[in-house]
mmCIF file of C-alpha atoms and ligand atoms in Angstrom:
data_model
loop_
_atom_site.group_PDB
_atom_site.id
_atom_site.type_symbol
_atom_site.label_atom_id
_atom_site.label_comp_id
_atom_site.label_asym_id
_atom_site.label_seq_id
_atom_site.Cartn_x
_atom_site.Cartn_y
_atom_site.Cartn_z
ATOM 1 C CA UNK I 1 -15.346 -5.211 13.334
ATOM 2 C CA UNK I 2 -11.790 -4.764 14.559
ATOM 3 C CA UNK I 3 -10.286 -6.272 11.396
ATOM 4 C CA UNK I 4 -11.871 -3.506 9.306
ATOM 5 C CA UNK I 5 -10.598 -0.646 11.487
ATOM 6 C CA UNK I 6 -7.247 -0.253 9.652
ATOM 7 C CA UNK I 7 -9.135 0.579 6.442
ATOM 8 C CA UNK I 8 -11.045 3.320 8.277
ATOM 9 C CA UNK I 9 -8.072 4.570 10.331
ATOM 10 C CA UNK I 10 -5.110 4.353 7.926
ATOM 11 C CA UNK I 11 -2.733 6.185 10.283
ATOM 12 C CA UNK I 12 -2.226 3.221 12.647
ATOM 13 C CA UNK I 13 1.303 1.884 13.017
ATOM 14 C CA UNK I 14 1.976 -1.211 10.911
ATOM 15 C CA UNK I 15 2.117 -3.426 14.016
ATOM 16 C CA UNK I 16 -1.155 -2.167 15.455
ATOM 17 C CA UNK I 17 -2.871 -2.443 12.055
ATOM 18 C CA UNK I 18 -1.532 -5.969 11.637
ATOM 19 C CA UNK I 19 -2.946 -7.045 15.032
ATOM 20 C CA UNK I 20 -6.384 -5.782 14.021
ATOM 21 C CA UNK I 21 -6.325 -7.234 10.499
ATOM 22 C CA UNK I 22 -5.577 -10.694 11.989
ATOM 23 C CA UNK I 23 -8.737 -10.696 14.148
ATOM 24 C CA UNK I 24 -11.448 -13.022 12.917
ATOM 25 C CA UNK I 25 -14.977 -13.479 14.116
ATOM 26 C CA UNK I 26 -17.305 -16.341 15.006
ATOM 27 C CA UNK I 27 -20.682 -17.113 13.452
ATOM 28 C CA UNK I 28 -23.811 -18.310 15.230
ATOM 29 C CA UNK I 29 -27.118 -19.675 13.988
ATOM 30 C CA UNK I 30 -29.942 -19.144 16.469
ATOM 31 C CA UNK I 31 -33.490 -20.503 16.318
ATOM 32 C CA UNK I 32 -36.375 -18.819 18.125
ATOM 33 C CA UNK I 33 -39.124 -21.331 18.904
ATOM 34 C CA UNK I 34 -42.545 -19.759 19.514
ATOM 35 C CA UNK I 35 -44.387 -22.260 21.721
ATOM 36 C CA UNK I 36 -48.087 -22.830 22.322
ATOM 37 C CA UNK I 37 -47.326 -23.528 25.991
ATOM 38 C CA UNK I 38 -44.438 -23.175 28.426
ATOM 39 C CA UNK I 39 -42.225 -26.154 29.266
ATOM 40 C CA UNK I 40 -42.250 -27.111 32.960
ATOM 41 C CA UNK I 41 -38.600 -26.025 33.408
ATOM 42 C CA UNK I 42 -38.207 -22.864 35.515
ATOM 43 C CA UNK I 43 -34.620 -22.182 34.455
ATOM 44 C CA UNK I 44 -33.879 -19.393 32.011
ATOM 45 C CA UNK I 45 -30.456 -20.475 30.687
ATOM 46 C CA UNK I 46 -29.204 -23.967 29.867
ATOM 47 C CA UNK I 47 -25.532 -24.375 28.924
ATOM 48 C CA UNK I 48 -25.102 -27.550 26.869
ATOM 49 C CA UNK I 49 -21.856 -29.510 27.444
ATOM 50 C CA UNK I 50 -19.889 -30.726 24.422
ATOM 51 C CA UNK I 51 -20.466 -34.463 25.108
ATOM 52 C CA UNK I 52 -24.247 -33.855 25.081
ATOM 53 C CA UNK I 53 -24.376 -32.002 21.755
ATOM 54 C CA UNK I 54 -21.790 -31.204 19.116
ATOM 55 C CA UNK I 55 -23.744 -28.285 17.660
ATOM 56 C CA UNK I 56 -25.956 -26.772 20.340
ATOM 57 C CA UNK I 57 -24.232 -24.760 23.072
ATOM 58 C CA UNK I 58 -27.019 -22.835 24.828
ATOM 59 C CA UNK I 59 -30.785 -22.718 25.273
ATOM 60 C CA UNK I 60 -32.558 -19.674 26.647
ATOM 61 C CA UNK I 61 -36.127 -19.886 27.925
ATOM 62 C CA UNK I 62 -36.959 -16.236 27.233
ATOM 63 C CA UNK I 63 -40.268 -16.271 29.136
ATOM 64 C CA UNK I 64 -38.378 -17.256 32.316
ATOM 65 C CA UNK I 65 -35.648 -14.638 31.716
ATOM 66 C CA UNK I 66 -37.770 -11.531 31.234
ATOM 67 C CA UNK I 67 -41.498 -11.068 31.853
ATOM 68 C CA UNK I 68 -43.699 -10.272 28.831
ATOM 69 C CA UNK I 69 -41.261 -11.581 26.215
ATOM 70 C CA UNK I 70 -44.248 -13.464 24.766
ATOM 71 C CA UNK I 71 -48.010 -13.631 25.377
ATOM 72 C CA UNK I 72 -49.215 -15.013 28.725
ATOM 73 C CA UNK I 73 -49.391 -18.765 28.658
ATOM 74 C CA UNK I 74 -47.220 -19.037 25.521
ATOM 75 C CA UNK I 75 -43.506 -19.865 25.544
ATOM 76 C CA UNK I 76 -40.402 -18.545 23.764
ATOM 77 C CA UNK I 77 -37.224 -20.606 23.555
ATOM 78 C CA UNK I 78 -33.978 -19.713 21.726
ATOM 79 C CA UNK I 79 -31.356 -22.245 20.682
ATOM 80 C CA UNK I 80 -27.763 -21.105 19.928
ATOM 81 C CA UNK I 81 -25.389 -23.146 17.780
ATOM 82 C CA UNK I 82 -21.591 -23.340 17.975
ATOM 83 C CA UNK I 83 -19.387 -21.550 15.450
ATOM 84 C CA UNK I 84 -18.233 -24.651 13.546
ATOM 85 C CA UNK I 85 -21.782 -26.019 13.208
ATOM 86 C CA UNK I 86 -23.102 -22.586 12.203
ATOM 87 C CA UNK I 87 -20.500 -22.124 9.472
ATOM 88 C CA UNK I 88 -21.134 -25.636 8.122
ATOM 89 C CA UNK I 89 -24.920 -25.132 7.992
ATOM 90 C CA UNK I 90 -25.162 -21.448 7.045
ATOM 91 C CA UNK I 91 -26.508 -22.278 3.588
ATOM 92 C CA UNK I 92 -29.140 -24.773 4.807
ATOM 93 C CA UNK I 93 -32.775 -23.672 4.698
ATOM 94 C CA UNK I 94 -34.642 -22.979 7.931
ATOM 95 C CA UNK I 95 -36.552 -26.269 7.983
ATOM 96 C CA UNK I 96 -33.363 -28.304 7.525
ATOM 97 C CA UNK I 97 -31.682 -26.428 10.386
ATOM 98 C CA UNK I 98 -34.642 -26.992 12.690
ATOM 99 C CA UNK I 99 -34.862 -30.675 11.753
ATOM 100 C CA UNK I 100 -31.152 -31.133 12.533
ATOM 101 C CA UNK I 101 -31.387 -29.464 15.934
ATOM 102 C CA UNK I 102 -34.815 -30.212 17.375
ATOM 103 C CA UNK I 103 -33.591 -33.541 18.767
ATOM 104 C CA UNK I 104 -30.739 -31.727 20.524
ATOM 105 C CA UNK I 105 -33.025 -29.301 22.394
ATOM 106 C CA UNK I 106 -35.352 -32.183 23.269
ATOM 107 C CA UNK I 107 -32.509 -33.754 25.263
ATOM 108 C CA UNK I 108 -33.043 -30.934 27.779
ATOM 109 C CA UNK I 109 -36.713 -30.182 27.127
ATOM 110 C CA UNK I 110 -38.452 -33.410 26.050
ATOM 111 C CA UNK I 111 -41.534 -32.939 23.862
ATOM 112 C CA UNK I 112 -40.882 -29.256 23.086
ATOM 113 C CA UNK I 113 -41.064 -30.013 19.335
ATOM 114 C CA UNK I 114 -44.788 -30.811 19.655
ATOM 115 C CA UNK I 115 -45.551 -27.295 20.941
ATOM 116 C CA UNK I 116 -43.933 -25.186 18.162
ATOM 117 C CA UNK I 117 -46.282 -22.605 16.622
ATOM 118 C CA UNK I 118 -43.652 -20.969 14.407
ATOM 119 C CA UNK I 119 -39.888 -20.459 14.235
ATOM 120 C CA UNK I 120 -37.363 -17.786 13.261
ATOM 121 C CA UNK I 121 -33.834 -18.737 12.217
ATOM 122 C CA UNK I 122 -31.083 -16.085 12.323
ATOM 123 C CA UNK I 123 -27.607 -16.497 10.840
ATOM 124 C CA UNK I 124 -25.405 -14.130 12.867
ATOM 125 C CA UNK I 125 -22.029 -12.875 11.628
ATOM 126 C CA UNK I 126 -20.012 -11.360 13.217
ATOM 127 C CA UNK I 127 -20.627 -12.533 16.792
ATOM 128 C CA UNK I 128 -17.391 -12.419 18.827
ATOM 129 C CA UNK I 129 -13.660 -12.200 18.155
ATOM 130 C CA UNK I 130 -12.429 -15.769 17.784
ATOM 131 C CA UNK I 131 -10.107 -16.196 20.768
ATOM 132 C CA UNK I 132 -7.036 -18.422 20.621
ATOM 133 C CA UNK I 133 -3.969 -18.904 22.878
ATOM 134 C CA UNK I 134 -1.830 -15.760 22.873
ATOM 135 C CA UNK I 135 -4.570 -13.387 21.700
ATOM 136 C CA UNK I 136 -4.844 -11.542 25.004
ATOM 137 C CA UNK I 137 -1.080 -11.115 25.327
ATOM 138 C CA UNK I 138 -1.054 -9.470 21.900
ATOM 139 C CA UNK I 139 -4.118 -7.459 22.853
ATOM 140 C CA UNK I 140 -2.284 -6.162 25.940
ATOM 141 C CA UNK I 141 0.585 -4.955 23.770
ATOM 142 C CA UNK I 142 -1.843 -3.439 21.262
ATOM 143 C CA UNK I 143 -3.596 -1.598 24.080
ATOM 144 C CA UNK I 144 -0.374 -0.406 25.735
ATOM 145 C CA UNK I 145 0.784 0.991 22.403
ATOM 146 C CA UNK I 146 -2.147 3.362 21.975
ATOM 147 C CA UNK I 147 -1.275 7.049 21.658
ATOM 148 C CA UNK I 148 -3.111 8.858 24.433
ATOM 149 C CA UNK I 149 -2.436 12.226 22.798
ATOM 150 C CA UNK I 150 -4.088 11.177 19.502
ATOM 151 C CA UNK I 151 -7.296 12.671 18.159
ATOM 152 C CA UNK I 152 -8.693 9.219 17.308
ATOM 153 C CA UNK I 153 -9.386 6.748 20.145
ATOM 154 C CA UNK I 154 -10.596 3.223 19.381
ATOM 155 C CA UNK I 155 -13.546 1.589 21.121
ATOM 156 C CA UNK I 156 -15.607 -1.552 20.579
ATOM 157 C CA UNK I 157 -15.769 -5.016 22.061
ATOM 158 C CA UNK I 158 -12.730 -6.249 20.078
ATOM 159 C CA UNK I 159 -10.657 -4.355 22.704
ATOM 160 C CA UNK I 160 -11.215 -7.201 25.207
ATOM 161 C CA UNK I 161 -13.378 -10.330 25.459
ATOM 162 C CA UNK I 162 -16.440 -9.637 23.321
ATOM 163 C CA UNK I 163 -19.523 -8.539 25.211
ATOM 164 C CA UNK I 164 -21.747 -5.521 25.749
ATOM 165 C CA UNK I 165 -19.925 -4.555 28.946
ATOM 166 C CA UNK I 166 -16.603 -4.382 27.079
ATOM 167 C CA UNK I 167 -18.169 -2.329 24.279
ATOM 168 C CA UNK I 168 -19.576 0.116 26.823
ATOM 169 C CA UNK I 169 -16.453 0.366 28.990
ATOM 170 C CA UNK I 170 -14.113 0.855 26.038
ATOM 171 C CA UNK I 171 -16.451 3.507 24.638
ATOM 172 C CA UNK I 172 -16.425 5.385 27.940
ATOM 173 C CA UNK I 173 -12.665 5.054 28.216
ATOM 174 C CA UNK I 174 -12.078 6.313 24.702
ATOM 175 C CA UNK I 175 -14.339 9.298 25.293
ATOM 176 C CA UNK I 176 -12.483 10.084 28.546
ATOM 177 C CA UNK I 177 -9.064 9.763 26.907
ATOM 178 C CA UNK I 178 -10.133 11.858 23.920
ATOM 179 C CA UNK I 179 -11.311 14.678 26.193
ATOM 180 C CA UNK I 180 -8.009 14.485 28.107
ATOM 181 C CA UNK I 181 -6.127 14.662 24.806
ATOM 182 C CA UNK I 182 -8.115 17.607 23.438
ATOM 183 C CA UNK I 183 -7.675 19.481 26.712
ATOM 184 C CA UNK I 184 -3.937 18.750 26.850
ATOM 185 C CA UNK I 185 -4.213 16.658 30.002
ATOM 186 C CA UNK I 186 -2.194 13.619 28.862
ATOM 187 C CA UNK I 187 0.561 13.101 31.458
ATOM 188 C CA UNK I 188 4.024 12.805 29.926
ATOM 189 C CA UNK I 189 4.607 9.585 31.873
ATOM 190 C CA UNK I 190 1.893 7.752 29.923
ATOM 191 C CA UNK I 191 2.675 9.121 26.480
ATOM 192 C CA UNK I 192 3.954 6.057 24.631
ATOM 193 C CA UNK I 193 7.569 5.907 23.653
ATOM 194 C CA UNK I 194 8.234 5.535 19.954
ATOM 195 C CA UNK I 195 9.001 1.864 20.580
ATOM 196 C CA UNK I 196 5.741 1.260 22.454
ATOM 197 C CA UNK I 197 3.708 3.176 19.901
ATOM 198 C CA UNK I 198 5.081 0.902 17.215
ATOM 199 C CA UNK I 199 3.575 -2.199 18.929
HETATM 200 C C1 LIG L 1 -26.282 -13.631 18.750
HETATM 201 C C2 LIG L 1 -25.405 -12.808 19.675
HETATM 202 C C3 LIG L 1 -25.572 -12.975 21.026
HETATM 203 C C4 LIG L 1 -24.815 -12.198 21.900
HETATM 204 N N1 LIG L 1 -25.044 -12.345 23.237
HETATM 205 C C5 LIG L 1 -24.429 -11.529 24.089
HETATM 206 C C6 LIG L 1 -24.763 -11.562 25.483
HETATM 207 O O1 LIG L 1 -25.634 -12.326 25.915
HETATM 208 N N2 LIG L 1 -24.084 -10.718 26.316
HETATM 209 C C7 LIG L 1 -23.137 -9.855 25.862
HETATM 210 O O2 LIG L 1 -22.593 -9.104 26.668
HETATM 211 N N3 LIG L 1 -22.789 -9.807 24.544
HETATM 212 C C8 LIG L 1 -23.430 -10.619 23.654
HETATM 213 N N4 LIG L 1 -23.102 -10.570 22.328
HETATM 214 C C9 LIG L 1 -21.955 -9.754 21.902
HETATM 215 C C10 LIG L 1 -22.282 -8.279 21.836
HETATM 216 O O3 LIG L 1 -23.515 -8.108 21.137
HETATM 217 C C11 LIG L 1 -21.153 -7.541 21.080
HETATM 218 O O4 LIG L 1 -19.899 -7.857 21.677
HETATM 219 C C12 LIG L 1 -21.349 -6.024 21.143
HETATM 220 O O5 LIG L 1 -22.627 -5.665 20.635
HETATM 221 C C13 LIG L 1 -20.300 -5.328 20.304
HETATM 222 O O6 LIG L 1 -20.488 -3.948 20.433
HETATM 223 P P1 LIG L 1 -19.642 -2.944 19.554
HETATM 224 O O7 LIG L 1 -20.124 -1.567 19.888
HETATM 225 O O8 LIG L 1 -18.182 -3.246 19.680
HETATM 226 O O9 LIG L 1 -20.026 -3.321 18.049
HETATM 227 P P2 LIG L 1 -21.461 -3.315 17.347
HETATM 228 O O10 LIG L 1 -22.579 -3.480 18.339
HETATM 229 O O11 LIG L 1 -21.349 -4.304 16.221
HETATM 230 O O12 LIG L 1 -21.550 -1.838 16.788
HETATM 231 C C14 LIG L 1 -20.800 -1.413 15.669
HETATM 232 C C15 LIG L 1 -21.651 -0.398 14.934
HETATM 233 O O13 LIG L 1 -20.863 0.197 13.907
HETATM 234 C C16 LIG L 1 -21.668 0.343 12.759
HETATM 235 N N5 LIG L 1 -20.761 0.412 11.616
HETATM 236 C C17 LIG L 1 -20.077 -0.570 11.020
HETATM 237 N N6 LIG L 1 -19.312 -0.092 10.024
HETATM 238 C C18 LIG L 1 -19.520 1.234 9.979
HETATM 239 C C19 LIG L 1 -19.019 2.302 9.149
HETATM 240 N N7 LIG L 1 -18.119 2.068 8.182
HETATM 241 N N8 LIG L 1 -19.447 3.536 9.403
HETATM 242 C C20 LIG L 1 -20.340 3.798 10.399
HETATM 243 N N9 LIG L 1 -20.841 2.829 11.216
HETATM 244 C C21 LIG L 1 -20.430 1.568 11.001
HETATM 245 C C22 LIG L 1 -22.562 -0.893 12.769
HETATM 246 O O14 LIG L 1 -23.728 -0.669 12.009
HETATM 247 C C23 LIG L 1 -22.875 -1.025 14.262
HETATM 248 O O15 LIG L 1 -24.030 -0.297 14.655
HETATM 249 C C24 LIG L 1 -23.856 -11.291 21.410
HETATM 250 C C25 LIG L 1 -23.681 -11.146 20.028
HETATM 251 C C26 LIG L 1 -24.454 -11.883 19.165
HETATM 252 C C27 LIG L 1 -24.300 -11.675 17.676
#
């Protein structure tokens, strides 16, 4: 998690460390529904609008997304809950969480509750950096202030919007910039000024 990086890398400038320490992360409760049969819907991903449900934001029909996610003829459906709902219900037991949400998934997939063979509830934390207005402007300054000649280069999805692509791209970039640094190939023009490094 980005907010824990300053404890691992104590040499960051105060401004860069402060940016990282201020990052906070979302939570998400997900429920996997193992189904005795597949719903008629052929879609793999349902995004749930706010007016339809206050807690549920996405439904994935895993058997439509990737073949062999579950036995032939059976179904696998995952429900994902919004951060605020997930935080409020993190201490609830699995049955209470399912009971609160089964009506929400039935709005899109009527009758699915009758076909549940078993469930798995997961309480995820951390999920993604909690974005708010101004975050990406600060992130741009944080990024511009990195020292390309350093021997430590940061990677991870907190370096942009949180996803696997970001994690991969920032990892590749950090590796590239580290090799450049170790081989003395950092152009003078992109070495940060003292002022920029302090960002
Ligand atoms: C439920 C859920 C659904 C998601 N869905 C998607 C999706 O559909 N598409 C998508 O693109 N992204 C999705 N994401 C986001 C994506 O998974 C993350 O953004 C991405 O995995 C972050 O990668 P990372 O390498 O930055 O961090 P991580 O994958 O968290 O890796 C950090 C690693 O560091 C290790 N670590 C921690 N502390 C230390 C330490 N002190 N010393 C050594 N090792 C340490 C951890 O064990 C971990 O292996 C989802 C996330 C969640 C939780």
